[in-house]
PDB file of C-alpha atoms in Angstrom:
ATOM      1  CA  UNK A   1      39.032  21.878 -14.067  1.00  0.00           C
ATOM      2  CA  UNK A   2      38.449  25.026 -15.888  1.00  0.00           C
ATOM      3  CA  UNK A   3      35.514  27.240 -15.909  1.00  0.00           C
ATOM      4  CA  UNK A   4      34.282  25.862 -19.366  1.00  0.00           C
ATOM      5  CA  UNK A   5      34.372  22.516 -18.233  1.00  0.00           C
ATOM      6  CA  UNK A   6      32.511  22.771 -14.823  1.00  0.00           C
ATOM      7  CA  UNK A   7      29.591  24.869 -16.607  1.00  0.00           C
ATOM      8  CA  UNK A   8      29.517  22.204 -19.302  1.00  0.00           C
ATOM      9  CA  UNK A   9      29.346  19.645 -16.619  1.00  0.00           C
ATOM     10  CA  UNK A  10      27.269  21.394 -14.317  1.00  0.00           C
ATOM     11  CA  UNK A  11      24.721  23.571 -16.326  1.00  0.00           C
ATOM     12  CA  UNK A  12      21.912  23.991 -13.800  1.00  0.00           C
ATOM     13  CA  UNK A  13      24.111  25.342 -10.724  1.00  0.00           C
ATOM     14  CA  UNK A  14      24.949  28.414 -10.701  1.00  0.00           C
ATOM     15  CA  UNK A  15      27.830  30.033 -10.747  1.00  0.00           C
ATOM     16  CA  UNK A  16      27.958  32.298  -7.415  1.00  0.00           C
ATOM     17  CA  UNK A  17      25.505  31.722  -4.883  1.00  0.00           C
ATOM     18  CA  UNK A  18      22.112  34.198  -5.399  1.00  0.00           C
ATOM     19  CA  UNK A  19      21.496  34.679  -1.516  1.00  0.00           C
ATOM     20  CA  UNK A  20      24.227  36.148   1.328  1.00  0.00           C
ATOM     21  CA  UNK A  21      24.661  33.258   4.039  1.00  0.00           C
ATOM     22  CA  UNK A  22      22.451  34.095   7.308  1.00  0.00           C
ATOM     23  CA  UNK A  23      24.383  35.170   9.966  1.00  0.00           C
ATOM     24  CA  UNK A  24      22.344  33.252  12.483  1.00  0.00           C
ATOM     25  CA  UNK A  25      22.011  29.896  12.930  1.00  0.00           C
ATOM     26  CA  UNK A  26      18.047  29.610  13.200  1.00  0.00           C
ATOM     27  CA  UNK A  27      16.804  27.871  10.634  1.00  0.00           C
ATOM     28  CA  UNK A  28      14.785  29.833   8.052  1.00  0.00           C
ATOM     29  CA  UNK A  29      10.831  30.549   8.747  1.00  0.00           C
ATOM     30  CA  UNK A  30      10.610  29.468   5.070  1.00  0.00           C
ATOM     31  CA  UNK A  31      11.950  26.326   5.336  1.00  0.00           C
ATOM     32  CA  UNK A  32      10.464  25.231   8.961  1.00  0.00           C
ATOM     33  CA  UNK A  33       7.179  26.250   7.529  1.00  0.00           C
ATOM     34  CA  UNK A  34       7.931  23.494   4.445  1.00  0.00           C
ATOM     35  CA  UNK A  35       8.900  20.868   6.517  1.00  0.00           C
ATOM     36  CA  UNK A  36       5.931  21.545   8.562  1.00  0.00           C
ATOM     37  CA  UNK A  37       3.159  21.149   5.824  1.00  0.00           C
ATOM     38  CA  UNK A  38       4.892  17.964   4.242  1.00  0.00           C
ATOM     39  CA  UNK A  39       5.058  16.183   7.926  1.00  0.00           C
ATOM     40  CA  UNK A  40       0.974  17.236   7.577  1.00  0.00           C
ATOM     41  CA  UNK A  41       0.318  16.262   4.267  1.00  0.00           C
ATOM     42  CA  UNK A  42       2.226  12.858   5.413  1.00  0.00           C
ATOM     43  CA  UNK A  43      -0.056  12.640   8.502  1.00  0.00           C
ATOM     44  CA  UNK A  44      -2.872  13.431   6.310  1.00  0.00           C
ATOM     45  CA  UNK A  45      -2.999  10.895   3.289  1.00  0.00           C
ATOM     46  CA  UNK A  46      -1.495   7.770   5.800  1.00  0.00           C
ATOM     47  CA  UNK A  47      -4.316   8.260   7.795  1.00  0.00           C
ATOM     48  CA  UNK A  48      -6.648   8.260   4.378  1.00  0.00           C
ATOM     49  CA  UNK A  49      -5.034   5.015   2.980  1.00  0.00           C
ATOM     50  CA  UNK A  50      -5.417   3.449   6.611  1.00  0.00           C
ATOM     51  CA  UNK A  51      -9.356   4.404   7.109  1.00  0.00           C
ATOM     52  CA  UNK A  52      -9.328   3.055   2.860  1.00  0.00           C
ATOM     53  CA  UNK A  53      -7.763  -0.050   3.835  1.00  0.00           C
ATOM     54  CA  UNK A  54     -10.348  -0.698   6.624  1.00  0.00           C
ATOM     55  CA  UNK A  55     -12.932  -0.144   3.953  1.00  0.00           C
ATOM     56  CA  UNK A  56     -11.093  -2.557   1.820  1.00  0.00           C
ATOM     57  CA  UNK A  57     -11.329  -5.026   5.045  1.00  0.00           C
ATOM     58  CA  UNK A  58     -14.997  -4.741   5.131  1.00  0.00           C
ATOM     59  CA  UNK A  59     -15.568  -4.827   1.628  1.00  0.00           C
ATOM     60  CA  UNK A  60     -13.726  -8.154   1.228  1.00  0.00           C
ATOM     61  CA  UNK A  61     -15.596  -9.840   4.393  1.00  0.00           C
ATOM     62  CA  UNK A  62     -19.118  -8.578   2.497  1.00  0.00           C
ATOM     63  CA  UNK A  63     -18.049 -10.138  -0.732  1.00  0.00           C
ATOM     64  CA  UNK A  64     -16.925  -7.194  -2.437  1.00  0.00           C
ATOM     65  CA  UNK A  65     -20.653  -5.947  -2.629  1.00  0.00           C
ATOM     66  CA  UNK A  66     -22.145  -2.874  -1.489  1.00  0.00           C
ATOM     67  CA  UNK A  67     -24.725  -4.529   0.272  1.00  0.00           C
ATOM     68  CA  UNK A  68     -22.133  -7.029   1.987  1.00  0.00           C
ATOM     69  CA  UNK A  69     -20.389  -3.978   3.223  1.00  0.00           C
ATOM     70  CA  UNK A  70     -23.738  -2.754   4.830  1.00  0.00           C
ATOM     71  CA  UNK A  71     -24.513  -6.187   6.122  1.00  0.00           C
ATOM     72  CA  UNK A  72     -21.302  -6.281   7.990  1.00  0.00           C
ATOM     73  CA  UNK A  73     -21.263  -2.253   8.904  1.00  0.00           C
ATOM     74  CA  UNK A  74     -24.968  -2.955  10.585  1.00  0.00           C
ATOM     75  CA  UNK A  75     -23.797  -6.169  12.355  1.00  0.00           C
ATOM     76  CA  UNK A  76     -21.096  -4.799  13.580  1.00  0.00           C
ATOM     77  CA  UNK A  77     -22.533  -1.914  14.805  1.00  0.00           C
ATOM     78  CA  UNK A  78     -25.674  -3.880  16.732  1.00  0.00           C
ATOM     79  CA  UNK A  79     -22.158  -5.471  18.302  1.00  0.00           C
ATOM     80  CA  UNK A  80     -20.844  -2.651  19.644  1.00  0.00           C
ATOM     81  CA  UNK A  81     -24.147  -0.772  20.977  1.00  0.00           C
ATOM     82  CA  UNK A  82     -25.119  -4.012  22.649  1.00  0.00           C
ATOM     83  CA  UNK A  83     -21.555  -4.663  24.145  1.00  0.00           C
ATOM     84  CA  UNK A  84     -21.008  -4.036  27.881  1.00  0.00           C
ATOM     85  CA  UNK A  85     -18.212  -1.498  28.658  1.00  0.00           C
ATOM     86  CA  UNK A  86     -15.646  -4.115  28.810  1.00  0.00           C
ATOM     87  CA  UNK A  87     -16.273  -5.184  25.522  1.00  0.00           C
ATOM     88  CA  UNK A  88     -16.369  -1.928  24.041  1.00  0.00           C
ATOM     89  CA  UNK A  89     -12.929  -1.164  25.933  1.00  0.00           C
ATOM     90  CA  UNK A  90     -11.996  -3.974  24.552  1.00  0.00           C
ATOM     91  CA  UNK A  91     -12.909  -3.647  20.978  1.00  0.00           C
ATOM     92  CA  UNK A  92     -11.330   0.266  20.915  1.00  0.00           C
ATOM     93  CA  UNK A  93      -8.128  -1.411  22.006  1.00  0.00           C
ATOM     94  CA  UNK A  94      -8.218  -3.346  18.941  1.00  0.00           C
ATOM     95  CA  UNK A  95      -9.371  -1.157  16.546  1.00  0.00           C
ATOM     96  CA  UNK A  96      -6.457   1.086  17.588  1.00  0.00           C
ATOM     97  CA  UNK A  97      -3.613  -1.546  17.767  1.00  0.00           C
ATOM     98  CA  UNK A  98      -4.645  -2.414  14.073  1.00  0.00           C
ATOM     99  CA  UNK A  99      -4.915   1.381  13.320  1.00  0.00           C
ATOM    100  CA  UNK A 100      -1.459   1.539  14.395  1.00  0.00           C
ATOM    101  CA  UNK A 101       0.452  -1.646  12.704  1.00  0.00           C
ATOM    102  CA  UNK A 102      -1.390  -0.299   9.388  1.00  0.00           C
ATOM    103  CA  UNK A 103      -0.342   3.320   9.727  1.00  0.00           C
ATOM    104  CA  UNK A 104       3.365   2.171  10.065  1.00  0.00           C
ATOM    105  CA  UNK A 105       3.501  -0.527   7.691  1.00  0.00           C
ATOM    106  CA  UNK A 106       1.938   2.336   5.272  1.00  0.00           C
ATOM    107  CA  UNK A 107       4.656   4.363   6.419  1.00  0.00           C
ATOM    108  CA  UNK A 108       7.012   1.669   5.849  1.00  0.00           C
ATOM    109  CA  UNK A 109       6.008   0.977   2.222  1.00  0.00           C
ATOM    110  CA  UNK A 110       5.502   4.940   1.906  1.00  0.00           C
ATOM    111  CA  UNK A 111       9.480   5.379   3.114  1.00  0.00           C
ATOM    112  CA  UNK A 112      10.673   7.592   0.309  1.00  0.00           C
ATOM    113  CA  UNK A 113       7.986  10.102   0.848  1.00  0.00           C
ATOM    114  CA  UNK A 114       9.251  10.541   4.593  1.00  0.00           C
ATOM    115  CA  UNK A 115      11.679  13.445   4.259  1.00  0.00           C
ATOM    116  CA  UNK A 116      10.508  16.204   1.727  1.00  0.00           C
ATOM    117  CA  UNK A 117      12.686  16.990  -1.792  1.00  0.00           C
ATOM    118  CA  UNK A 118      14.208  20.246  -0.410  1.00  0.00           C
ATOM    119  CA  UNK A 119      14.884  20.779  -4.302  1.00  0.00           C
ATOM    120  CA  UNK A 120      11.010  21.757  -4.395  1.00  0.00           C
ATOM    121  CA  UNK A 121      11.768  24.165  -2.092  1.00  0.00           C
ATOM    122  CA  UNK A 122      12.143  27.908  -3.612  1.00  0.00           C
ATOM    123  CA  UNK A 123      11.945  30.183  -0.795  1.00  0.00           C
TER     124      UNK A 123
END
């Protein structure tokens, strides 16, 4: 394949390589730093689409009305202060199991959005 041809076919690589090849073999600070604020940012908005989706939960039980959603936010609140410890153990164990099996099946339809697009990376 000649020169013409692979810049024809290729026009957004470059030719030679801009940056010398590191010498080490610790990955760069740049790059860690990357991966670390998209596993965040991951973190971050599964955890708001899981607290939106038990929103959504009480908003359908209330009759998708804002003063359904109150009704069932103050009933189940006079629950849980008048619950013995057992109960309350109980109900924490719950609300953390379903926590859980909606943060991964978020995660599960959010799939593509696991591993960041090192092409967005720069540095």
């Amino acid at each position: 394949m000649t020169l013409l041809r692979w810049r024809r076919s290729n026009p957004m690589k470059p030719f030679f390589p801009r940056t010398v090849p590191r010498k080490d073999k610790r990955p760069a600070l740049g790059a860690v730093l990357f991966a670390a604020l998209h596993a965040c940012g991951l973190i971050a908005t599964t955890l708001l689409l899981t607290w939106g989706l038990f929103i959504l939960f009480f908003l359908a039980i209330g009759g998708f009305s804002f003063d359904g959603l109150m009704h069932q936010l103050a009933n189940l609140a006079s629950r849980y202060v008048a619950a013995d410890p057992d109960r309350i153990a109980n109900f924490r164990t719950v609300v953390l199991v379903s926590h859980l099996l909606l943060s991964g099946a978020v995660i599960v339809l959010r799939r593509h959005a696991l591993l960041p697009k090192m092409e967005a990376y720069h540095g």
